[in-house]
Coordinates of C-alpha atoms in Angstrom, one line a residue:
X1 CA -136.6 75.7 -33.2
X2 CA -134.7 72.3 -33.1
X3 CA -131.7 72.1 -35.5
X4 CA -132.6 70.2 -38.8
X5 CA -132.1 66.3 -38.6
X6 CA -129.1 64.6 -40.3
X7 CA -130.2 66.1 -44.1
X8 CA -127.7 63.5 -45.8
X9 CA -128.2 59.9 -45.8
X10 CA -126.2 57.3 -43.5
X11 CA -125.7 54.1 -43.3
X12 CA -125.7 51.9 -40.0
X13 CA -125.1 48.2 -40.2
X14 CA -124.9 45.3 -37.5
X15 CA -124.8 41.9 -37.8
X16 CA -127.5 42.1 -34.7
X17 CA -130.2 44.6 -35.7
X18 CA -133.3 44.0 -34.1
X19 CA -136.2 44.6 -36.4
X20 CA -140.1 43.6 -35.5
X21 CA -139.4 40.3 -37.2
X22 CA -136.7 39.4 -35.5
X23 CA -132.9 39.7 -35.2
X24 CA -130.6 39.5 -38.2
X25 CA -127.8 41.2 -40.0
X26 CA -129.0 44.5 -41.8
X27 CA -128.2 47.8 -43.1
X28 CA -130.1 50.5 -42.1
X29 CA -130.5 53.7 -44.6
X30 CA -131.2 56.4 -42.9
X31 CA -132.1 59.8 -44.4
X32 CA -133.5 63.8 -43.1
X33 CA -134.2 61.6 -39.7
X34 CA -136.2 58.7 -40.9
X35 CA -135.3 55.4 -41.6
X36 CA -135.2 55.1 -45.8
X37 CA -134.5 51.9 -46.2
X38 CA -133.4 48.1 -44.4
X39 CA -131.2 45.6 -47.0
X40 CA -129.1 42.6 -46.1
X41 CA -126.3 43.2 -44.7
X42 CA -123.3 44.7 -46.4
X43 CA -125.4 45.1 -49.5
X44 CA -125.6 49.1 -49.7
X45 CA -122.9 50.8 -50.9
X46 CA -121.0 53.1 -48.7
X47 CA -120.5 56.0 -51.5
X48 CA -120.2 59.6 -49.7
X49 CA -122.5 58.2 -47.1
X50 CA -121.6 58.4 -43.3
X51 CA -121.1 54.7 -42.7
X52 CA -121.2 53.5 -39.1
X53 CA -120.4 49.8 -39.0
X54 CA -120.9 48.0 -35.7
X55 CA -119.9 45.0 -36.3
X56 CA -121.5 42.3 -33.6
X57 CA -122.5 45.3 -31.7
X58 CA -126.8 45.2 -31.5
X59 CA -128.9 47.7 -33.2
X60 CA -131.9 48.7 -31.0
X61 CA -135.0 51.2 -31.6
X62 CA -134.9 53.9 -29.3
X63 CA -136.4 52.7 -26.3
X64 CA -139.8 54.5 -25.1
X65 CA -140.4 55.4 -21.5
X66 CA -144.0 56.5 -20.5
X67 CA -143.3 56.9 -17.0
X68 CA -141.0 59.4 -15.7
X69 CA -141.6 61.7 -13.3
X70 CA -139.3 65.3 -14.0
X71 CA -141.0 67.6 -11.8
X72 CA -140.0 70.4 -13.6
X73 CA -141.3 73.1 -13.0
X74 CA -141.8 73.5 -9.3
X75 CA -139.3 71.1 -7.7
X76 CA -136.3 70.9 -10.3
X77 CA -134.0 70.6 -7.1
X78 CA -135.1 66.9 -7.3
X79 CA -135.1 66.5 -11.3
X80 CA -135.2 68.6 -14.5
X81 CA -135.7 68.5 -18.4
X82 CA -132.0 68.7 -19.1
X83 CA -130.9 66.3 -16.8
X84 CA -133.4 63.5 -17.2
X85 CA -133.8 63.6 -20.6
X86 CA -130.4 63.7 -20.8
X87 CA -130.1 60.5 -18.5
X88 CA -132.7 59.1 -21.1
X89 CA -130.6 59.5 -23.5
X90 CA -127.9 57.6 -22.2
X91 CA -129.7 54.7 -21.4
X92 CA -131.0 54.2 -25.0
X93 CA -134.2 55.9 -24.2
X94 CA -134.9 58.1 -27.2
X95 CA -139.3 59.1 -26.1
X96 CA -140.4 59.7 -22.7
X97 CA -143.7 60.9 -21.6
X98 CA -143.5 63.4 -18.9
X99 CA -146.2 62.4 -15.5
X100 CA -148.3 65.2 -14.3
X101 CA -147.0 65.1 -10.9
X102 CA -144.4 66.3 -9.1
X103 CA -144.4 69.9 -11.0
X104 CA -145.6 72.6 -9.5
X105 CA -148.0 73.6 -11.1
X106 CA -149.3 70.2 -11.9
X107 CA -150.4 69.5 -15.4
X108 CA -154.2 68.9 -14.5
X109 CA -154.8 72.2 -16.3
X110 CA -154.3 74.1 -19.3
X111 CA -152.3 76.6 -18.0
X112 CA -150.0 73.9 -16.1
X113 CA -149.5 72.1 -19.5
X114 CA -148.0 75.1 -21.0
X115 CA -146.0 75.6 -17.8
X116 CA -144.4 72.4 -18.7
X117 CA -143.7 73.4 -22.3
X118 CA -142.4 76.3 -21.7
X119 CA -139.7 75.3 -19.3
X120 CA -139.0 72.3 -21.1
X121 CA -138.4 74.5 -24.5
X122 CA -134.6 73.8 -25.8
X123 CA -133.8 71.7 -22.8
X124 CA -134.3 68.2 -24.0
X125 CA -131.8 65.9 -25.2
X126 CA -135.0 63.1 -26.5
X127 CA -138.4 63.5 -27.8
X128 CA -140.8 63.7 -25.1
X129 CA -144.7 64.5 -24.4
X130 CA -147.0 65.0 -21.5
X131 CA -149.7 63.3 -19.6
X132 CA -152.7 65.3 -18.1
X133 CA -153.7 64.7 -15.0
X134 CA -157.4 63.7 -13.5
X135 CA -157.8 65.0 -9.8
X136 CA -160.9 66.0 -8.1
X137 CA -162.5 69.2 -9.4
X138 CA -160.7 69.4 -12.9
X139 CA -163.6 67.5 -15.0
X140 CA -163.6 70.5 -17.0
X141 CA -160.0 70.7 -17.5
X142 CA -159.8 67.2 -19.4
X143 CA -161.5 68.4 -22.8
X144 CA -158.8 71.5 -23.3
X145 CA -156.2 68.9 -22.3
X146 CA -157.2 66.3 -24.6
X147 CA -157.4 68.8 -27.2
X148 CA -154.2 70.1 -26.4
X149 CA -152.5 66.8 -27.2
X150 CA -151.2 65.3 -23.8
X151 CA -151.4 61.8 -24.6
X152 CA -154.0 60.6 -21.3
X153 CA -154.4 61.6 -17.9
X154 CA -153.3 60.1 -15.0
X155 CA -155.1 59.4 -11.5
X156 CA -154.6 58.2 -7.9
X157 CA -157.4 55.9 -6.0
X158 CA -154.8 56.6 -3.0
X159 CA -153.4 59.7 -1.6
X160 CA -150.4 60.8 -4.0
X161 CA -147.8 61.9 -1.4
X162 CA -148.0 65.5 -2.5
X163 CA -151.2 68.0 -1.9
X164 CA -151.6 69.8 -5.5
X165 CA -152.5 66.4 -6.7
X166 CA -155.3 64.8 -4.8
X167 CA -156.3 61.3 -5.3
X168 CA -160.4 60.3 -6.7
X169 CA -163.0 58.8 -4.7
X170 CA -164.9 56.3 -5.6
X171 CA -168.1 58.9 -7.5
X172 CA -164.9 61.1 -9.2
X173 CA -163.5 58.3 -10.6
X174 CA -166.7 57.3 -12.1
X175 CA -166.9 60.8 -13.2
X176 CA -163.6 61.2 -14.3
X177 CA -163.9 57.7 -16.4
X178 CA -166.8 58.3 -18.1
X179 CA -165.0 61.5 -19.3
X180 CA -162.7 60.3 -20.7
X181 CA -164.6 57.4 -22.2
X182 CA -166.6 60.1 -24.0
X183 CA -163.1 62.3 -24.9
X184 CA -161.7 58.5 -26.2
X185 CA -159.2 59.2 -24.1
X186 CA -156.6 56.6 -22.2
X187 CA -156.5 56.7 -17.8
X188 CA -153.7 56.0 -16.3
X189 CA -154.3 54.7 -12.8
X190 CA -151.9 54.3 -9.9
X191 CA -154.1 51.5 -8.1
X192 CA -153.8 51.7 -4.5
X193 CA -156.8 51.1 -1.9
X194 CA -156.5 54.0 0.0
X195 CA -158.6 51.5 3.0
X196 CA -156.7 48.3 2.6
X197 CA -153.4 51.0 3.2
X198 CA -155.3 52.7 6.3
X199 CA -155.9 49.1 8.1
X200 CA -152.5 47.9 7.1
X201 CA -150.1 47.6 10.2
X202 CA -148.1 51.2 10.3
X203 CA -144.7 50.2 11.6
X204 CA -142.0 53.3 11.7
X205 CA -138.3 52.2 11.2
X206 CA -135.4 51.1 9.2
X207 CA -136.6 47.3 8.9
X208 CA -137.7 46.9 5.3
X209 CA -140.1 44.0 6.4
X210 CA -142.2 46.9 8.3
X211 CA -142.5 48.9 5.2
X212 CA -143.7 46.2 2.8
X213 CA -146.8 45.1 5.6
X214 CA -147.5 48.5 5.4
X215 CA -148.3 48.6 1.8
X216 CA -149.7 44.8 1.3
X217 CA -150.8 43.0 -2.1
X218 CA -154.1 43.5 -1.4
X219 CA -154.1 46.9 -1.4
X220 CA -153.5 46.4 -5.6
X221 CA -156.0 43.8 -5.9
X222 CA -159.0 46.0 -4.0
X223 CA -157.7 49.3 -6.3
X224 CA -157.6 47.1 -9.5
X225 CA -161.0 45.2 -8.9
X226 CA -163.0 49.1 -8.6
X227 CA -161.0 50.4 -11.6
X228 CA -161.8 47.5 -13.2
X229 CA -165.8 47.5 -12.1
X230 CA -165.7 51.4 -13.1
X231 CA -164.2 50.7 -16.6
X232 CA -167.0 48.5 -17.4
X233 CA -169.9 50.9 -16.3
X234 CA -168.2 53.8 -18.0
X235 CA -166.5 51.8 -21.1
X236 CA -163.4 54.0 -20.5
X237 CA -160.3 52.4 -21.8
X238 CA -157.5 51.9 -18.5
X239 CA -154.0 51.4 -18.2
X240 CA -152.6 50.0 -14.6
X241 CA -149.3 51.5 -13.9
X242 CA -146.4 50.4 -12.2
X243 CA -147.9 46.8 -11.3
X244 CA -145.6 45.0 -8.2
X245 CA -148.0 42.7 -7.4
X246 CA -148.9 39.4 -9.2
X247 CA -152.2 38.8 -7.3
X248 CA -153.6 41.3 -9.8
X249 CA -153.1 39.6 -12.7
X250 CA -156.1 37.1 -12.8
X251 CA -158.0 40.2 -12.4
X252 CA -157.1 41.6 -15.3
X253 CA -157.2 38.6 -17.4
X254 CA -161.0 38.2 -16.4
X255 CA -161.4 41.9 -17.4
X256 CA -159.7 41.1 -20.6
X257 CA -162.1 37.9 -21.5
X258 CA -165.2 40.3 -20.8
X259 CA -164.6 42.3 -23.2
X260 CA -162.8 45.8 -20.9
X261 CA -160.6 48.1 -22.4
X262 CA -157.5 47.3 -20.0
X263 CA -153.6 47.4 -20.3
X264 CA -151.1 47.4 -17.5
X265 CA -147.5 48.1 -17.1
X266 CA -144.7 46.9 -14.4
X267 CA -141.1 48.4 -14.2
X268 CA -137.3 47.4 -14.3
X269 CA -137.5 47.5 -10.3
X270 CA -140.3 45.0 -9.6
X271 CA -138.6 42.3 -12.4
X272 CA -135.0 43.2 -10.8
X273 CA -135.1 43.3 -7.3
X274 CA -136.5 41.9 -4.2
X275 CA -138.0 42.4 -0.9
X276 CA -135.4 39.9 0.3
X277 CA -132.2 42.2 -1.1
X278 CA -133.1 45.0 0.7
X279 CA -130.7 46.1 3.3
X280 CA -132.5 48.0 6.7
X281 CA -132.4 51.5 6.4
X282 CA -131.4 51.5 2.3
X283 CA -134.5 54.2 1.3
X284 CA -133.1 54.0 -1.9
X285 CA -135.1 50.5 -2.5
X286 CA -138.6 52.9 -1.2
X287 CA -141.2 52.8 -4.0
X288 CA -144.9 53.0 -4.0
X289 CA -146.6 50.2 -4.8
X290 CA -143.3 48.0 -3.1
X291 CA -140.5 45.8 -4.1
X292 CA -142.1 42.7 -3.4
X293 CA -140.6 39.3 -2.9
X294 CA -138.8 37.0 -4.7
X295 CA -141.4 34.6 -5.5
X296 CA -143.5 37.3 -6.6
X297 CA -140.7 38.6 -9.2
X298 CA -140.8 35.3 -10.9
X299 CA -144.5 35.2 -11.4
X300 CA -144.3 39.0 -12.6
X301 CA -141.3 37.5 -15.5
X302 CA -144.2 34.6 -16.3
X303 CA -146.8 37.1 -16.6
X304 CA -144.4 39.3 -18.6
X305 CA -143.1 36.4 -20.9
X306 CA -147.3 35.1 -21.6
X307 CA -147.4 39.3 -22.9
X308 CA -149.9 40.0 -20.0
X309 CA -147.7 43.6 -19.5
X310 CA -148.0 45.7 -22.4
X311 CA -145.1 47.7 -21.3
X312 CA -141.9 47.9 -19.1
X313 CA -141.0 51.5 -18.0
X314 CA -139.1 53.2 -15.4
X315 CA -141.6 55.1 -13.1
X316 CA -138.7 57.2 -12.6
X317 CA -139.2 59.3 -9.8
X318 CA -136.3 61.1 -8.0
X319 CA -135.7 63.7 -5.3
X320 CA -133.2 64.8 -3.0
X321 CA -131.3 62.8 -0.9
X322 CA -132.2 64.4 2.4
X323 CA -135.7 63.6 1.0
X324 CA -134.7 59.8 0.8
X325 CA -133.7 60.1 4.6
X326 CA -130.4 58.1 3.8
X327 CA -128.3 57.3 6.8
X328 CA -125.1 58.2 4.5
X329 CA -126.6 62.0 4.3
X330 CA -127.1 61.9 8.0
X331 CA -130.8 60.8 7.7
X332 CA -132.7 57.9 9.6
X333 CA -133.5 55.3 7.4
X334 CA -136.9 55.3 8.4
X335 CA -138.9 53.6 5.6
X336 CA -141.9 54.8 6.8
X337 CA -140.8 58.3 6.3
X338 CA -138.8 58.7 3.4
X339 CA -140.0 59.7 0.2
X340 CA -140.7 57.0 -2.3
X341 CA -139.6 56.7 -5.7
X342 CA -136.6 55.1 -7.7
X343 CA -134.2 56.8 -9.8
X344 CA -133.5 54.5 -12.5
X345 CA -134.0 56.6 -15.9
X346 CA -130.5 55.9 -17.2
X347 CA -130.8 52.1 -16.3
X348 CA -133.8 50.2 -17.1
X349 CA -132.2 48.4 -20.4
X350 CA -129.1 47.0 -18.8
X351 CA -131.0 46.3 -15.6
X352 CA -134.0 44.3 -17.4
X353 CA -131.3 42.8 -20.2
X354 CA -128.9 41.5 -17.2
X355 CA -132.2 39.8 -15.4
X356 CA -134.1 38.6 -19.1
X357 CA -131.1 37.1 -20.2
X358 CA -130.5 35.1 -17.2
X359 CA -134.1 33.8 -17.6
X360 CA -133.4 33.4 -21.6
X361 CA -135.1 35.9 -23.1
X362 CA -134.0 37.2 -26.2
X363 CA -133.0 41.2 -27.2
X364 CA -136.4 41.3 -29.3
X365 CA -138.7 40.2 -26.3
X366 CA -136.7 43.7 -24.8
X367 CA -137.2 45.7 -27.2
X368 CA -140.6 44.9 -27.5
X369 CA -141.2 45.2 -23.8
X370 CA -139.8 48.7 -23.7
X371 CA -140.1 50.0 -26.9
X372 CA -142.3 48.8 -29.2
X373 CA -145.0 48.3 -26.5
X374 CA -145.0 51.6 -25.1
X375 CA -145.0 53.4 -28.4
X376 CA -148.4 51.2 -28.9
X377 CA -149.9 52.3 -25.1
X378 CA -149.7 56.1 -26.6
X379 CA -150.3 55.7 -30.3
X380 CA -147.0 56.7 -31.6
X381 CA -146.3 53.2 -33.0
X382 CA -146.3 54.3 -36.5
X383 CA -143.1 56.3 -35.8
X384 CA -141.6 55.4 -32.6
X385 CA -140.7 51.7 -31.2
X386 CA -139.4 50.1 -34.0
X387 CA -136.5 50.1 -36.5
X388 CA -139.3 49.9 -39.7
X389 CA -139.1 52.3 -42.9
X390 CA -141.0 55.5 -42.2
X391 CA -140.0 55.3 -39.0
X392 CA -137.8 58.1 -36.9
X393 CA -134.6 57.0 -36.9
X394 CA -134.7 56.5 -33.3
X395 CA -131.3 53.6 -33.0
X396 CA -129.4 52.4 -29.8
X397 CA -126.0 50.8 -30.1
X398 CA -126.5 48.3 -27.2
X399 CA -123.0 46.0 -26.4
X400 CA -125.4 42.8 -25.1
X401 CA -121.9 41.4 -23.3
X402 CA -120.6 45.1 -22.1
X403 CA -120.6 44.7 -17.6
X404 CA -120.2 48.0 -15.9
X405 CA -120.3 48.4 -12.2
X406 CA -123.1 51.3 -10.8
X407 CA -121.5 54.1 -9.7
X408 CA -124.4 56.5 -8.5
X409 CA -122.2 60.0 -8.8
X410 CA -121.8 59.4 -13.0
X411 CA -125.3 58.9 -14.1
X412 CA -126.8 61.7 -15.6
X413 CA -129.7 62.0 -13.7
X414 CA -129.6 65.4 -11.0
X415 CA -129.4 63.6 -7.6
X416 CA -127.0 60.7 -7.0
X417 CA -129.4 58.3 -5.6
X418 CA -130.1 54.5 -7.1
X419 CA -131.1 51.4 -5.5
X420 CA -128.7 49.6 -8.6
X421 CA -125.8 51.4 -7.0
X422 CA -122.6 49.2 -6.4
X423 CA -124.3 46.5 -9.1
X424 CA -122.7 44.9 -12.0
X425 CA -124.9 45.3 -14.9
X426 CA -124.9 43.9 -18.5
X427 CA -125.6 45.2 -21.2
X428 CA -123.7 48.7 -22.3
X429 CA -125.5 51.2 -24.6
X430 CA -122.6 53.0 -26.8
X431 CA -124.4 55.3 -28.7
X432 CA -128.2 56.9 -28.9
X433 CA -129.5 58.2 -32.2
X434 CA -132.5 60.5 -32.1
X435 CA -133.9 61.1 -35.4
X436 CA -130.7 60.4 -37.4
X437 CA -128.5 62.1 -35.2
X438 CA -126.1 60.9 -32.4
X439 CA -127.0 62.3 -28.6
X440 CA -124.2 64.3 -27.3
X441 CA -125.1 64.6 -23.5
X442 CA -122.4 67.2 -23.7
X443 CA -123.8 68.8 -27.2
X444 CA -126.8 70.7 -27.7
X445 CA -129.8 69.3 -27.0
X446 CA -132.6 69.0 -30.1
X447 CA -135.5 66.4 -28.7
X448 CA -139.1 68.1 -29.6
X449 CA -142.0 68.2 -27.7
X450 CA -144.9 65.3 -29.2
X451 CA -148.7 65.3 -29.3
X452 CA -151.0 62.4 -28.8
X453 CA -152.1 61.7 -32.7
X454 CA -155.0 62.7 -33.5
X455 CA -158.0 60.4 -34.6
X456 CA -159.7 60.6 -37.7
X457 CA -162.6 62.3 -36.5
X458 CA -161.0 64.9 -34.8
X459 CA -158.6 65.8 -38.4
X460 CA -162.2 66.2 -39.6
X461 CA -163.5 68.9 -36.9

């Protein structure tokens, strides 16, 4: 079992704390892991309390990341519970929900669920629960699951890029959907068209211009219109991940005005970087869907500011740098071979606060992009995402002014691999809170494992 949270009260105060009304100067109570209390600031009296003052230092909510890939089980070589949680914790991220893939065994069953627990079991360093998977074959698996508390289940419409999780055709998505619908449970859709991919030039090399023909826009737009058509024959309720594209997002605002279920994502990556910044043979930028250009980024920051994203999250998704191909680890470069995915776990807040407050945005658009928002996508946003009373006392001492260079080798996460390395970022998280109690990457670890809430109906069966 977990050690007991903080059983005395504390006291935090800032002169930024970021509440869901805004930012202003507050003192935060907190007591057995929850928050107890908010008063002005410097109006609680210290008595034998633990006082923390942080003067013009921010006060954030724990960020949540429903996104990250740990692979644990199966391939820990390329990631694990200890070390990305404990890279979560760094970067301010207090909740992550683990993805069904790249494990081994994947969690599209019962049995590869409690895999997943099991290993994970005194490991983590933040809270952190599981998505289910939906692949061809397991439409029996996704009642037990649901059941079981993994908070949705995620799909491909395009080939994965590993073989234990096979992407759906157009009849097992419709199956798969209307499943779910019936379960009330969420889909998570990686939204690729496996056709528009196949007919896309196929260009082998180090030239990042080849890779991104290979994987055009309208690869999204042909995935996101079926999903789209599905969800309103089936009523199923849909989540877009990882959206690089912009040319989907009149989609999904049509979708919205009819009346579907639909919410959609995009990542640190896609607002950060650009097709244009990508130096040939630099696998490190490789990411499925791809960076895409500059132009594109800026409409993706619109669509983000109008609150068309419900949620900014890492899609974290490491592996070995031999994997990556890297010309520094004697590999080729070759886009077209190296594995896809960005390690970025420990530094979506100081990558998207460096970019948002270029563009004036303000620390509460931040936190609600990747906190409060992805505690609503899985229904923990009566304890998570928020510094509110009730709430676990999930904080984040974030110095809004702190620049620190990249250096890949001292992030937490298991294989020294970034596309941010050798960047100057902004923003510097000082210290991470999880349930009252301040994360020692170097201490013990005492996250728990979280269930999807349960509905009404189903406290009643």
């Amino acid at each position: 079992m977990p050690p007991t949270p903080l059983s005395e009260t504390a006291l935090i105060r800032s002169r930024r704390v970021v509440l869901p009304d805004g930012e202003r100067p507050a003192d935060v109570l907190v007591r057995d892991g929850k928050i107890e209390r908010i008063a002005a600031h410097g109006s609680l009296p210290a008595d034998d309390r633990q006082v923390t003052d942080l003067g013009d230092t921010a006060l954030l909510p724990g960020l949540v990341d429903t996104h990250v890939h740990v692979n644990e089980p199966g391939r820990t070589e390329w990631e694990g519970f200890a070390t990305a949680t404990r890279a979560a914790a760094a970067g301010g991220v207090t909740t992550i929900v683990d993805m069904p893939l790249n494990s081994v065994p994947p969690t599209t069953t019962l049995a590869g669920l409690e895999a997943k627990r099991k290993t994970a079991e005194g490991q983590a360093w933040v809270d952190l629960g599981f998505w289910g998977g939906a692949v061809p074959d397991n439409l029996a698996d996704l009642e037990p699951l649901h059941r079981a508390g993994v908070f949705g289940f995620k799909s491909f419409l395009a080939p994965s890029g590993v073989d234990e999780f096979p992407h759906l055709e157009a009849a097992g998505l419709e199956a798969a959907l209307a499943e779910q619908a019936r379960l009330g449970a969420l889909a998570i859709i990686h939204a690729e068209d496996p056709a528009v991919l196949a007919a896309a030039p196929q260009q082998p090399g180090v030239h990042y211009r080849d890779f991104l023909a290979s994987r055009p826009a309208d690869a999204e737009t042909a995935a996101v219109a079926r999903l789209l058509d599905t969800a309103r024959r089936t009523g199923a309720r849909v989540h877009v991940l990882h959206v690089s594209s912009a040319a989907v997002l009149p989609l999904l605002r049509q979708a919205r005005a009819e009346g579907v279920k639909v919410t959609a994502e995009t990542c640190p990556h896609y607002l950060t970087l650009a097709a244009e910044q990508v130096p040939d043979g630099d696998t490190t930028f490789k990411c499925c869907p791809p960076i895409r250009d500059e132009a594109n980024r800026d409409a993706l920051w619109e669509a983000l500011a109008a609150g068309e994203f419900i949620a900014v999250v890492s899609d974290h998704s490491p592996s070995t740098p031999d994997l990556k191909l890297l010309p520094e680890h004697g590999g080729s470069g070759d886009f077209a071979a190296a594995w896809g995915g960005i390690a970025s776990l420990q530094l979506g807040l100081p990558a998207v606060w460096t970019e948002a407050r270029r563009r004036g945005h303000t620390l509460a658009d931040v936190v609600g992009w990747m906190s409060a928002g992805p505690a609503r996508l899985v229904g923990l946003a009566g304890r998570k995402g928020a510094i509110a009373v009730g709430h676990d006392a999930d904080l984040v001492a974030f110095d809004p002014d702190g620049a620190f260079a990249v250096h890949a080798a001292e992030l937490h996460h298991r294989n020294p691999v970034t596309p941010y390395a050798g960047r100057t970022l902004t923003g510097a998280v000082r210290t991470t809170w999880l349930r009252g109690r301040v994360v020692d990457p170097a201490g013990e670890p005492f996250g728990v494992q979280l269930t999807r809430p349960r509905t009404p109906s189903e406290e009643l069966q």
